[in-house]
Amino acid sequence: MYICKECGKEFIEPKEISAEKFYGVSNLFDYPCGEKIKVCPYCDSNDLKEKDDKEE
C-alpha cells in the first residue's frame, strides 16, 4: 500500500511512466534510457510513501 504525500490518497500500486515523460527532455542525462518512475495514479506526483500495514 502506498500514500501520495501530495494529494494524500492511498493506493495499492503506483503507476509507472518513463523518466523522459516525467522529467522532460532537459534532464535526460540524469536518468538511464528507458528508466521508469513510480507516480501517484491520481495526481502524477512522485512523492510517495510506502505504507506499513501496522500504520493507521
PDB file with one MODEL, atoms N, CA, C and O in Angstrom:
MODEL        1
ATOM      1  N   MET A   1       0.852  -1.176   0.000  1.00  0.00           N
ATOM      2  CA  MET A   1       0.000   0.000   0.000  1.00  0.00           C
ATOM      3  C   MET A   1       0.895   1.236   0.000  1.00  0.00           C
ATOM      4  O   MET A   1       1.931   1.268   0.665  1.00  0.00           O
ATOM      5  N   TYR A   2       0.484   2.238  -0.747  1.00  0.00           N
ATOM      6  CA  TYR A   2       1.237   3.485  -0.862  1.00  0.00           C
ATOM      7  C   TYR A   2       0.344   4.669  -0.511  1.00  0.00           C
ATOM      8  O   TYR A   2      -0.880   4.594  -0.621  1.00  0.00           O
ATOM      9  N   ILE A   3       0.973   5.762  -0.088  1.00  0.00           N
ATOM     10  CA  ILE A   3       0.275   7.019   0.163  1.00  0.00           C
ATOM     11  C   ILE A   3       1.010   8.107  -0.611  1.00  0.00           C
ATOM     12  O   ILE A   3       2.238   8.185  -0.572  1.00  0.00           O
ATOM     13  N   CYS A   4       0.256   8.938  -1.306  1.00  0.00           N
ATOM     14  CA  CYS A   4       0.834  10.074  -2.005  1.00  0.00           C
ATOM     15  C   CYS A   4       0.950  11.225  -1.005  1.00  0.00           C
ATOM     16  O   CYS A   4      -0.042  11.611  -0.387  1.00  0.00           O
ATOM     17  N   LYS A   5       2.153  11.772  -0.844  1.00  0.00           N
ATOM     18  CA  LYS A   5       2.360  12.874   0.093  1.00  0.00           C
ATOM     19  C   LYS A   5       1.768  14.178  -0.429  1.00  0.00           C
ATOM     20  O   LYS A   5       1.533  15.106   0.344  1.00  0.00           O
ATOM     21  N   GLU A   6       1.526  14.253  -1.734  1.00  0.00           N
ATOM     22  CA  GLU A   6       0.977  15.482  -2.305  1.00  0.00           C
ATOM     23  C   GLU A   6      -0.547  15.543  -2.199  1.00  0.00           C
ATOM     24  O   GLU A   6      -1.090  16.529  -1.701  1.00  0.00           O
ATOM     25  N   CYS A   7      -1.248  14.495  -2.664  1.00  0.00           N
ATOM     26  CA  CYS A   7      -2.722  14.537  -2.639  1.00  0.00           C
ATOM     27  C   CYS A   7      -3.324  13.775  -1.463  1.00  0.00           C
ATOM     28  O   CYS A   7      -4.507  13.935  -1.166  1.00  0.00           O
ATOM     29  N   GLY A   8      -2.518  12.942  -0.786  1.00  0.00           N
ATOM     30  CA  GLY A   8      -2.985  12.231   0.398  1.00  0.00           C
ATOM     31  C   GLY A   8      -3.778  10.963   0.135  1.00  0.00           C
ATOM     32  O   GLY A   8      -4.259  10.336   1.079  1.00  0.00           O
ATOM     33  N   LYS A   9      -3.927  10.570  -1.127  1.00  0.00           N
ATOM     34  CA  LYS A   9      -4.711   9.373  -1.452  1.00  0.00           C
ATOM     35  C   LYS A   9      -3.868   8.116  -1.263  1.00  0.00           C
ATOM     36  O   LYS A   9      -2.650   8.123  -1.436  1.00  0.00           O
ATOM     37  N   GLU A  10      -4.562   7.034  -0.900  1.00  0.00           N
ATOM     38  CA  GLU A  10      -3.932   5.724  -0.752  1.00  0.00           C
ATOM     39  C   GLU A  10      -4.234   4.871  -1.979  1.00  0.00           C
ATOM     40  O   GLU A  10      -5.306   4.978  -2.573  1.00  0.00           O
ATOM     41  N   PHE A  11      -3.280   4.027  -2.349  1.00  0.00           N
ATOM     42  CA  PHE A  11      -3.473   3.132  -3.486  1.00  0.00           C
ATOM     43  C   PHE A  11      -2.582   1.921  -3.326  1.00  0.00           C
ATOM     44  O   PHE A  11      -1.614   1.945  -2.566  1.00  0.00           O
ATOM     45  N   ILE A  12      -2.914   0.857  -4.048  1.00  0.00           N
ATOM     46  CA  ILE A  12      -2.184  -0.406  -3.912  1.00  0.00           C
ATOM     47  C   ILE A  12      -0.859  -0.357  -4.658  1.00  0.00           C
ATOM     48  O   ILE A  12       0.180  -0.681  -4.082  1.00  0.00           O
ATOM     49  N   GLU A  13      -0.869   0.033  -5.905  1.00  0.00           N
ATOM     50  CA  GLU A  13       0.341   0.080  -6.719  1.00  0.00           C
ATOM     51  C   GLU A  13       0.448   1.426  -7.427  1.00  0.00           C
ATOM     52  O   GLU A  13      -0.545   1.924  -7.958  1.00  0.00           O
ATOM     53  N   PRO A  14       1.640   2.020  -7.439  1.00  0.00           N
ATOM     54  CA  PRO A  14       1.815   3.267  -8.187  1.00  0.00           C
ATOM     55  C   PRO A  14       1.829   3.007  -9.686  1.00  0.00           C
ATOM     56  O   PRO A  14       2.086   1.892 -10.142  1.00  0.00           O
ATOM     57  N   LYS A  15       1.551   4.051 -10.429  1.00  0.00           N
ATOM     58  CA  LYS A  15       1.623   3.999 -11.890  1.00  0.00           C
ATOM     59  C   LYS A  15       3.089   4.196 -12.274  1.00  0.00           C
ATOM     60  O   LYS A  15       3.801   4.955 -11.616  1.00  0.00           O
ATOM     61  N   GLU A  16       3.539   3.532 -13.315  1.00  0.00           N
ATOM     62  CA  GLU A  16       4.915   3.710 -13.787  1.00  0.00           C
ATOM     63  C   GLU A  16       4.889   4.410 -15.134  1.00  0.00           C
ATOM     64  O   GLU A  16       4.181   3.997 -16.052  1.00  0.00           O
ATOM     65  N   ILE A  17       5.679   5.483 -15.241  1.00  0.00           N
ATOM     66  CA  ILE A  17       5.823   6.190 -16.511  1.00  0.00           C
ATOM     67  C   ILE A  17       7.308   6.365 -16.796  1.00  0.00           C
ATOM     68  O   ILE A  17       8.137   6.225 -15.897  1.00  0.00           O
ATOM     69  N   SER A  18       7.643   6.667 -18.028  1.00  0.00           N
ATOM     70  CA  SER A  18       9.049   6.819 -18.396  1.00  0.00           C
ATOM     71  C   SER A  18       9.628   8.082 -17.773  1.00  0.00           C
ATOM     72  O   SER A  18       8.931   9.086 -17.621  1.00  0.00           O
ATOM     73  N   ALA A  19      10.895   8.025 -17.418  1.00  0.00           N
ATOM     74  CA  ALA A  19      11.584   9.179 -16.843  1.00  0.00           C
ATOM     75  C   ALA A  19      11.594  10.341 -17.829  1.00  0.00           C
ATOM     76  O   ALA A  19      11.519  11.503 -17.429  1.00  0.00           O
ATOM     77  N   GLU A  20      11.687  10.025 -19.120  1.00  0.00           N
ATOM     78  CA  GLU A  20      11.691  11.065 -20.144  1.00  0.00           C
ATOM     79  C   GLU A  20      10.388  11.865 -20.113  1.00  0.00           C
ATOM     80  O   GLU A  20      10.402  13.091 -20.226  1.00  0.00           O
ATOM     81  N   LYS A  21       9.280  11.172 -19.959  1.00  0.00           N
ATOM     82  CA  LYS A  21       7.979  11.840 -19.924  1.00  0.00           C
ATOM     83  C   LYS A  21       7.807  12.638 -18.626  1.00  0.00           C
ATOM     84  O   LYS A  21       7.274  13.748 -18.642  1.00  0.00           O
ATOM     85  N   PHE A  22       8.253  12.078 -17.520  1.00  0.00           N
ATOM     86  CA  PHE A  22       8.064  12.733 -16.224  1.00  0.00           C
ATOM     87  C   PHE A  22       8.967  13.957 -16.049  1.00  0.00           C
ATOM     88  O   PHE A  22       8.500  15.027 -15.657  1.00  0.00           O
ATOM     89  N   TYR A  23      10.254  13.794 -16.341  1.00  0.00           N
ATOM     90  CA  TYR A  23      11.214  14.873 -16.096  1.00  0.00           C
ATOM     91  C   TYR A  23      11.425  15.796 -17.285  1.00  0.00           C
ATOM     92  O   TYR A  23      11.935  16.906 -17.130  1.00  0.00           O
ATOM     93  N   GLY A  24      11.038  15.346 -18.462  1.00  0.00           N
ATOM     94  CA  GLY A  24      11.238  16.165 -19.649  1.00  0.00           C
ATOM     95  C   GLY A  24      12.598  15.935 -20.276  1.00  0.00           C
ATOM     96  O   GLY A  24      13.462  15.281 -19.692  1.00  0.00           O
ATOM     97  N   VAL A  25      12.779  16.469 -21.451  1.00  0.00           N
ATOM     98  CA  VAL A  25      13.988  16.241 -22.236  1.00  0.00           C
ATOM     99  C   VAL A  25      15.216  16.879 -21.590  1.00  0.00           C
ATOM    100  O   VAL A  25      16.318  16.357 -21.757  1.00  0.00           O
ATOM    101  N   SER A  26      15.075  17.967 -20.871  1.00  0.00           N
ATOM    102  CA  SER A  26      16.229  18.676 -20.319  1.00  0.00           C
ATOM    103  C   SER A  26      16.993  17.866 -19.287  1.00  0.00           C
ATOM    104  O   SER A  26      18.174  18.133 -19.064  1.00  0.00           O
ATOM    105  N   ASN A  27      16.365  16.889 -18.650  1.00  0.00           N
ATOM    106  CA  ASN A  27      17.032  16.097 -17.613  1.00  0.00           C
ATOM    107  C   ASN A  27      17.346  14.668 -18.046  1.00  0.00           C
ATOM    108  O   ASN A  27      17.582  13.810 -17.195  1.00  0.00           O
ATOM    109  N   LEU A  28      17.353  14.401 -19.324  1.00  0.00           N
ATOM    110  CA  LEU A  28      17.564  13.029 -19.801  1.00  0.00           C
ATOM    111  C   LEU A  28      18.931  12.471 -19.429  1.00  0.00           C
ATOM    112  O   LEU A  28      19.070  11.256 -19.291  1.00  0.00           O
ATOM    113  N   PHE A  29      19.930  13.305 -19.264  1.00  0.00           N
ATOM    114  CA  PHE A  29      21.269  12.808 -18.963  1.00  0.00           C
ATOM    115  C   PHE A  29      21.376  12.303 -17.527  1.00  0.00           C
ATOM    116  O   PHE A  29      22.331  11.602 -17.191  1.00  0.00           O
ATOM    117  N   ASP A  30      20.422  12.645 -16.684  1.00  0.00           N
ATOM    118  CA  ASP A  30      20.445  12.211 -15.288  1.00  0.00           C
ATOM    119  C   ASP A  30      19.862  10.816 -15.088  1.00  0.00           C
ATOM    120  O   ASP A  30      20.045  10.226 -14.023  1.00  0.00           O
ATOM    121  N   TYR A  31      19.167  10.275 -16.085  1.00  0.00           N
ATOM    122  CA  TYR A  31      18.471   9.003 -15.942  1.00  0.00           C
ATOM    123  C   TYR A  31      18.798   8.086 -17.115  1.00  0.00           C
ATOM    124  O   TYR A  31      18.886   8.540 -18.256  1.00  0.00           O
ATOM    125  N   PRO A  32      18.979   6.788 -16.835  1.00  0.00           N
ATOM    126  CA  PRO A  32      19.246   5.839 -17.924  1.00  0.00           C
ATOM    127  C   PRO A  32      18.066   5.750 -18.881  1.00  0.00           C
ATOM    128  O   PRO A  32      16.912   5.926 -18.490  1.00  0.00           O
ATOM    129  N   CYS A  33      18.371   5.481 -20.110  1.00  0.00           N
ATOM    130  CA  CYS A  33      17.329   5.356 -21.139  1.00  0.00           C
ATOM    131  C   CYS A  33      16.354   4.261 -20.748  1.00  0.00           C
ATOM    132  O   CYS A  33      16.766   3.162 -20.376  1.00  0.00           O
ATOM    133  N   GLY A  34      15.079   4.550 -20.828  1.00  0.00           N
ATOM    134  CA  GLY A  34      14.051   3.564 -20.527  1.00  0.00           C
ATOM    135  C   GLY A  34      13.719   3.417 -19.055  1.00  0.00           C
ATOM    136  O   GLY A  34      12.897   2.572 -18.700  1.00  0.00           O
ATOM    137  N   GLU A  35      14.333   4.213 -18.181  1.00  0.00           N
ATOM    138  CA  GLU A  35      14.045   4.106 -16.748  1.00  0.00           C
ATOM    139  C   GLU A  35      12.597   4.500 -16.472  1.00  0.00           C
ATOM    140  O   GLU A  35      12.073   5.439 -17.072  1.00  0.00           O
ATOM    141  N   LYS A  36      11.962   3.780 -15.566  1.00  0.00           N
ATOM    142  CA  LYS A  36      10.576   4.055 -15.186  1.00  0.00           C
ATOM    143  C   LYS A  36      10.543   4.759 -13.832  1.00  0.00           C
ATOM    144  O   LYS A  36      11.350   4.467 -12.949  1.00  0.00           O
ATOM    145  N   ILE A  37       9.607   5.682 -13.682  1.00  0.00           N
ATOM    146  CA  ILE A  37       9.407   6.424 -12.450  1.00  0.00           C
ATOM    147  C   ILE A  37       8.045   6.033 -11.882  1.00  0.00           C
ATOM    148  O   ILE A  37       7.062   5.986 -12.622  1.00  0.00           O
ATOM    149  N   LYS A  38       7.972   5.752 -10.588  1.00  0.00           N
ATOM    150  CA  LYS A  38       6.700   5.429  -9.946  1.00  0.00           C
ATOM    151  C   LYS A  38       6.018   6.721  -9.526  1.00  0.00           C
ATOM    152  O   LYS A  38       6.619   7.557  -8.852  1.00  0.00           O
ATOM    153  N   VAL A  39       4.755   6.883  -9.928  1.00  0.00           N
ATOM    154  CA  VAL A  39       3.992   8.097  -9.622  1.00  0.00           C
ATOM    155  C   VAL A  39       2.602   7.725  -9.109  1.00  0.00           C
ATOM    156  O   VAL A  39       2.120   6.611  -9.317  1.00  0.00           O
ATOM    157  N   CYS A  40       1.978   8.677  -8.441  1.00  0.00           N
ATOM    158  CA  CYS A  40       0.615   8.514  -7.937  1.00  0.00           C
ATOM    159  C   CYS A  40      -0.347   8.394  -9.124  1.00  0.00           C
ATOM    160  O   CYS A  40      -0.261   9.185 -10.063  1.00  0.00           O
ATOM    161  N   PRO A  41      -1.250   7.429  -9.099  1.00  0.00           N
ATOM    162  CA  PRO A  41      -2.217   7.300 -10.199  1.00  0.00           C
ATOM    163  C   PRO A  41      -3.269   8.413 -10.215  1.00  0.00           C
ATOM    164  O   PRO A  41      -4.006   8.547 -11.192  1.00  0.00           O
ATOM    165  N   TYR A  42      -3.345   9.201  -9.161  1.00  0.00           N
ATOM    166  CA  TYR A  42      -4.353  10.265  -9.081  1.00  0.00           C
ATOM    167  C   TYR A  42      -3.811  11.628  -9.497  1.00  0.00           C
ATOM    168  O   TYR A  42      -4.487  12.369 -10.211  1.00  0.00           O
ATOM    169  N   CYS A  43      -2.584  11.973  -9.054  1.00  0.00           N
ATOM    170  CA  CYS A  43      -2.083  13.327  -9.335  1.00  0.00           C
ATOM    171  C   CYS A  43      -0.738  13.335 -10.055  1.00  0.00           C
ATOM    172  O   CYS A  43      -0.212  14.410 -10.343  1.00  0.00           O
ATOM    173  N   ASP A  44      -0.164  12.168 -10.356  1.00  0.00           N
ATOM    174  CA  ASP A  44       1.120  12.031 -11.056  1.00  0.00           C
ATOM    175  C   ASP A  44       2.299  12.605 -10.287  1.00  0.00           C
ATOM    176  O   ASP A  44       3.309  12.954 -10.899  1.00  0.00           O
ATOM    177  N   SER A  45       2.205  12.715  -8.968  1.00  0.00           N
ATOM    178  CA  SER A  45       3.333  13.135  -8.143  1.00  0.00           C
ATOM    179  C   SER A  45       4.223  11.925  -7.884  1.00  0.00           C
ATOM    180  O   SER A  45       3.730  10.800  -7.802  1.00  0.00           O
ATOM    181  N   ASN A  46       5.524  12.144  -7.754  1.00  0.00           N
ATOM    182  CA  ASN A  46       6.415  11.031  -7.419  1.00  0.00           C
ATOM    183  C   ASN A  46       6.830  11.079  -5.948  1.00  0.00           C
ATOM    184  O   ASN A  46       7.768  10.388  -5.551  1.00  0.00           O
ATOM    185  N   ASP A  47       6.154  11.873  -5.151  1.00  0.00           N
ATOM    186  CA  ASP A  47       6.425  11.981  -3.715  1.00  0.00           C
ATOM    187  C   ASP A  47       5.542  10.971  -2.986  1.00  0.00           C
ATOM    188  O   ASP A  47       4.510  11.325  -2.415  1.00  0.00           O
ATOM    189  N   LEU A  48       5.971   9.692  -3.016  1.00  0.00           N
ATOM    190  CA  LEU A  48       5.186   8.594  -2.473  1.00  0.00           C
ATOM    191  C   LEU A  48       5.820   8.036  -1.211  1.00  0.00           C
ATOM    192  O   LEU A  48       7.033   8.114  -1.013  1.00  0.00           O
ATOM    193  N   LYS A  49       4.981   7.478  -0.373  1.00  0.00           N
ATOM    194  CA  LYS A  49       5.456   6.801   0.828  1.00  0.00           C
ATOM    195  C   LYS A  49       4.836   5.425   0.846  1.00  0.00           C
ATOM    196  O   LYS A  49       3.625   5.271   0.684  1.00  0.00           O
ATOM    197  N   GLU A  50       5.683   4.416   1.047  1.00  0.00           N
ATOM    198  CA  GLU A  50       5.152   3.060   1.162  1.00  0.00           C
ATOM    199  C   GLU A  50       4.589   2.911   2.564  1.00  0.00           C
ATOM    200  O   GLU A  50       5.293   3.116   3.553  1.00  0.00           O
ATOM    201  N   LYS A  51       3.312   2.554   2.642  1.00  0.00           N
ATOM    202  CA  LYS A  51       2.619   2.462   3.931  1.00  0.00           C
ATOM    203  C   LYS A  51       2.812   1.081   4.521  1.00  0.00           C
ATOM    204  O   LYS A  51       2.585   0.068   3.859  1.00  0.00           O
ATOM    205  N   ASP A  52       3.230   1.054   5.762  1.00  0.00           N
ATOM    206  CA  ASP A  52       3.385  -0.201   6.507  1.00  0.00           C
ATOM    207  C   ASP A  52       2.009  -0.657   6.952  1.00  0.00           C
ATOM    208  O   ASP A  52       1.191   0.175   7.345  1.00  0.00           O
ATOM    209  N   ASP A  53       1.729  -1.942   6.904  1.00  0.00           N
ATOM    210  CA  ASP A  53       0.421  -2.467   7.305  1.00  0.00           C
ATOM    211  C   ASP A  53       0.094  -2.133   8.769  1.00  0.00           C
ATOM    212  O   ASP A  53      -1.076  -2.080   9.148  1.00  0.00           O
ATOM    213  N   LYS A  54       1.118  -1.912   9.579  1.00  0.00           N
ATOM    214  CA  LYS A  54       0.916  -1.633  11.007  1.00  0.00           C
ATOM    215  C   LYS A  54       0.516  -0.185  11.248  1.00  0.00           C
ATOM    216  O   LYS A  54      -0.028   0.128  12.307  1.00  0.00           O
ATOM    217  N   GLU A  55       0.776   0.721  10.277  1.00  0.00           N
ATOM    218  CA  GLU A  55       0.444   2.128  10.435  1.00  0.00           C
ATOM    219  C   GLU A  55      -1.053   2.334  10.329  1.00  0.00           C
ATOM    220  O   GLU A  55      -1.721   1.633   9.569  1.00  0.00           O
ATOM    221  N   GLU A  56      -1.577   3.259  11.059  1.00  0.00           N
ATOM    222  CA  GLU A  56      -3.006   3.601  10.990  1.00  0.00           C
ATOM    223  C   GLU A  56      -3.163   5.062  10.729  1.00  0.00           C
ATOM    224  O   GLU A  56      -4.287   5.555  10.635  1.00  0.00           O
TER     225      GLU A  56
ENDMDL
END
